Coordinates of C-alpha atoms in Angstrom, one line a residue:
M1 CA 38.4 62.3 -51.3
L2 CA 40.4 60.1 -53.6
G3 CA 43.4 61.0 -51.4
L4 CA 41.9 58.6 -48.8
F5 CA 42.4 55.8 -50.7
H6 CA 45.5 53.9 -51.9
F7 CA 45.5 52.1 -54.8
R8 CA 48.0 49.3 -54.8
K9 CA 49.4 48.2 -58.5
E10 CA 49.0 44.3 -58.2
T11 CA 52.5 42.5 -58.9
E12 CA 53.1 39.9 -61.2
R13 CA 53.5 37.7 -58.4
L14 CA 50.2 38.5 -56.7
T15 CA 48.5 37.8 -60.0
T16 CA 50.0 34.3 -60.0
L17 CA 49.0 33.7 -56.4
R18 CA 45.5 34.7 -56.9
Q19 CA 45.1 32.2 -59.9
L20 CA 46.6 29.0 -57.7
P21 CA 44.1 26.6 -56.2
L22 CA 46.0 26.7 -52.8
F23 CA 45.4 30.3 -52.5
A24 CA 42.0 30.5 -53.8
T25 CA 39.8 31.0 -51.1
L26 CA 42.1 34.3 -49.9
S27 CA 40.7 37.5 -50.0
G28 CA 42.9 40.3 -51.5
P29 CA 44.2 41.1 -48.0
E30 CA 44.8 37.8 -46.6
L31 CA 46.6 37.1 -49.9
R32 CA 48.9 40.0 -49.2
V33 CA 49.9 38.9 -45.9
V34 CA 50.8 35.5 -47.7
D35 CA 52.7 37.3 -50.4
G36 CA 54.6 39.3 -47.9
L37 CA 55.9 35.9 -46.0
L38 CA 57.2 34.6 -49.7
H39 CA 61.1 35.1 -50.6
E40 CA 61.5 35.1 -54.4
R41 CA 64.4 33.0 -55.3
R42 CA 66.1 32.7 -58.8
F43 CA 67.6 29.6 -60.2
L44 CA 69.6 29.1 -63.3
K45 CA 69.0 26.6 -65.8
G46 CA 70.1 23.3 -65.0
E47 CA 70.6 24.3 -61.0
I48 CA 69.2 21.7 -58.4
I49 CA 66.1 23.3 -56.6
F50 CA 66.2 20.4 -54.2
D51 CA 67.5 16.8 -54.1
E52 CA 65.5 13.5 -53.5
G53 CA 65.9 12.5 -49.8
E54 CA 66.9 16.4 -48.6
E55 CA 64.3 17.3 -45.8
G56 CA 61.5 19.3 -47.0
Q57 CA 61.5 22.6 -45.5
T58 CA 59.7 24.6 -48.1
V59 CA 56.9 25.1 -50.8
Y60 CA 57.5 26.5 -54.2
V61 CA 55.4 28.9 -56.6
I62 CA 56.8 28.9 -59.9
I63 CA 56.6 32.4 -60.9
S64 CA 58.7 32.1 -64.4
G65 CA 60.5 29.4 -65.9
R66 CA 60.0 25.7 -66.0
V67 CA 60.8 23.0 -63.3
L68 CA 61.9 19.4 -63.7
I69 CA 60.8 16.8 -61.2
C70 CA 62.9 13.8 -61.7
R71 CA 64.8 10.9 -60.0
Q72 CA 68.0 11.6 -58.4
G73 CA 70.3 12.5 -61.1
E74 CA 68.6 11.3 -63.9
P75 CA 67.1 14.4 -65.5
E76 CA 67.0 12.6 -68.7
T77 CA 65.7 9.1 -68.0
G78 CA 64.1 9.7 -64.8
K79 CA 61.7 12.2 -65.7
I80 CA 58.5 12.4 -63.8
T81 CA 57.0 15.5 -64.6
E82 CA 57.6 19.0 -66.2
L83 CA 55.9 21.8 -64.3
E84 CA 54.9 25.4 -65.8
P85 CA 54.7 28.6 -64.3
G86 CA 51.8 29.0 -61.8
V87 CA 52.2 25.5 -60.3
V88 CA 52.9 24.8 -57.0
F89 CA 55.2 22.1 -55.7
G90 CA 56.7 20.7 -52.6
E91 CA 53.8 21.2 -50.8
L92 CA 54.1 18.2 -48.4
A93 CA 57.1 20.2 -46.8
L94 CA 54.3 22.6 -45.0
L95 CA 52.9 19.2 -43.2
D96 CA 55.9 17.2 -42.3
D97 CA 59.5 16.3 -42.0
A98 CA 59.8 13.8 -44.7
P99 CA 62.6 13.6 -47.0
R100 CA 61.8 14.7 -50.5
A101 CA 60.7 12.1 -52.8
A102 CA 62.3 13.2 -55.9
Q103 CA 65.1 15.9 -57.4
A104 CA 63.8 19.2 -58.5
R105 CA 65.6 21.1 -60.9
A106 CA 65.3 24.3 -63.1
V107 CA 64.5 23.6 -67.1
D108 CA 65.2 27.1 -67.9
D109 CA 66.2 30.2 -65.4
C110 CA 63.5 30.4 -62.9
V111 CA 61.8 32.4 -60.7
L112 CA 60.2 30.8 -57.9
A113 CA 58.1 32.2 -54.6
S114 CA 59.0 30.2 -51.5
L115 CA 57.2 29.6 -48.5
S116 CA 59.0 27.6 -45.5
R117 CA 57.3 25.7 -43.0
G118 CA 58.6 28.0 -40.4
D119 CA 56.9 30.9 -41.6
F120 CA 53.7 29.0 -42.2
E121 CA 53.8 27.8 -38.9
S122 CA 54.1 31.4 -37.8
L123 CA 51.1 32.3 -39.8
L124 CA 49.2 29.7 -38.2
D125 CA 49.8 32.0 -34.8
T126 CA 49.5 35.1 -36.3
H127 CA 46.8 34.6 -38.7
A128 CA 45.0 31.4 -37.9
V129 CA 42.1 31.8 -40.6
I130 CA 44.5 32.4 -43.7
A131 CA 46.7 29.2 -42.4
S132 CA 43.3 27.3 -41.9
K133 CA 42.3 28.4 -45.4
I134 CA 45.7 27.3 -47.1
S135 CA 45.5 23.9 -45.0
L136 CA 42.5 23.1 -46.5
Q137 CA 43.2 23.8 -49.9
L138 CA 46.1 21.9 -49.6
A139 CA 44.1 18.9 -48.0
R140 CA 41.8 19.3 -51.2
Q141 CA 44.5 19.3 -53.9
L142 CA 46.2 16.3 -52.0
G143 CA 43.2 14.1 -52.1
R144 CA 42.6 15.1 -55.8
Q145 CA 45.9 13.8 -56.5
L146 CA 45.5 10.8 -54.6
R147 CA 42.4 10.2 -56.2
E148 CA 43.8 10.7 -59.5
R149 CA 46.5 8.6 -59.2
S150 CA 44.3 5.7 -57.7
A151 CA 42.1 5.9 -61.0
T152 CA 45.2 5.6 -63.0
D153 CA 46.6 2.9 -61.2
R154 CA 42.9 0.7 -61.5
K155 CA 43.1 1.2 -65.6
P156 CA 43.8 -2.1 -67.5
L157 CA 46.9 -2.1 -69.3

């Protein structure tokens, strides 16, 4: 009877995705559908992932390594933040054609999983429930970031 069941070993990428708030509401099978749409990309230390002003077409998940978000061409003086494995960045690319607000570059050799806006739009057509769950989580995440930024802006100096 055990022959009827196929146990899949969970990949490191799938384990990372499962822990992300963006995918937190997805079931195992739904998460595997998303994982199938992701493209693994490798960047060398210092390599630019995207430039400020570039049209955002892709959202990224850091599988390994670290990513620096900085002002264009100013990795030392223009640091905005440094992101660790398991973090999603560039998520506004799923929503609009607006240009990137900053530059992203690899601090270390990195492995990133990427999801293009085109693949996300296809997901809307083929798996609307999955896409709507991701969209809702994205809206919550952006709302949280906006509230945090507003609270920081109101603090007296």
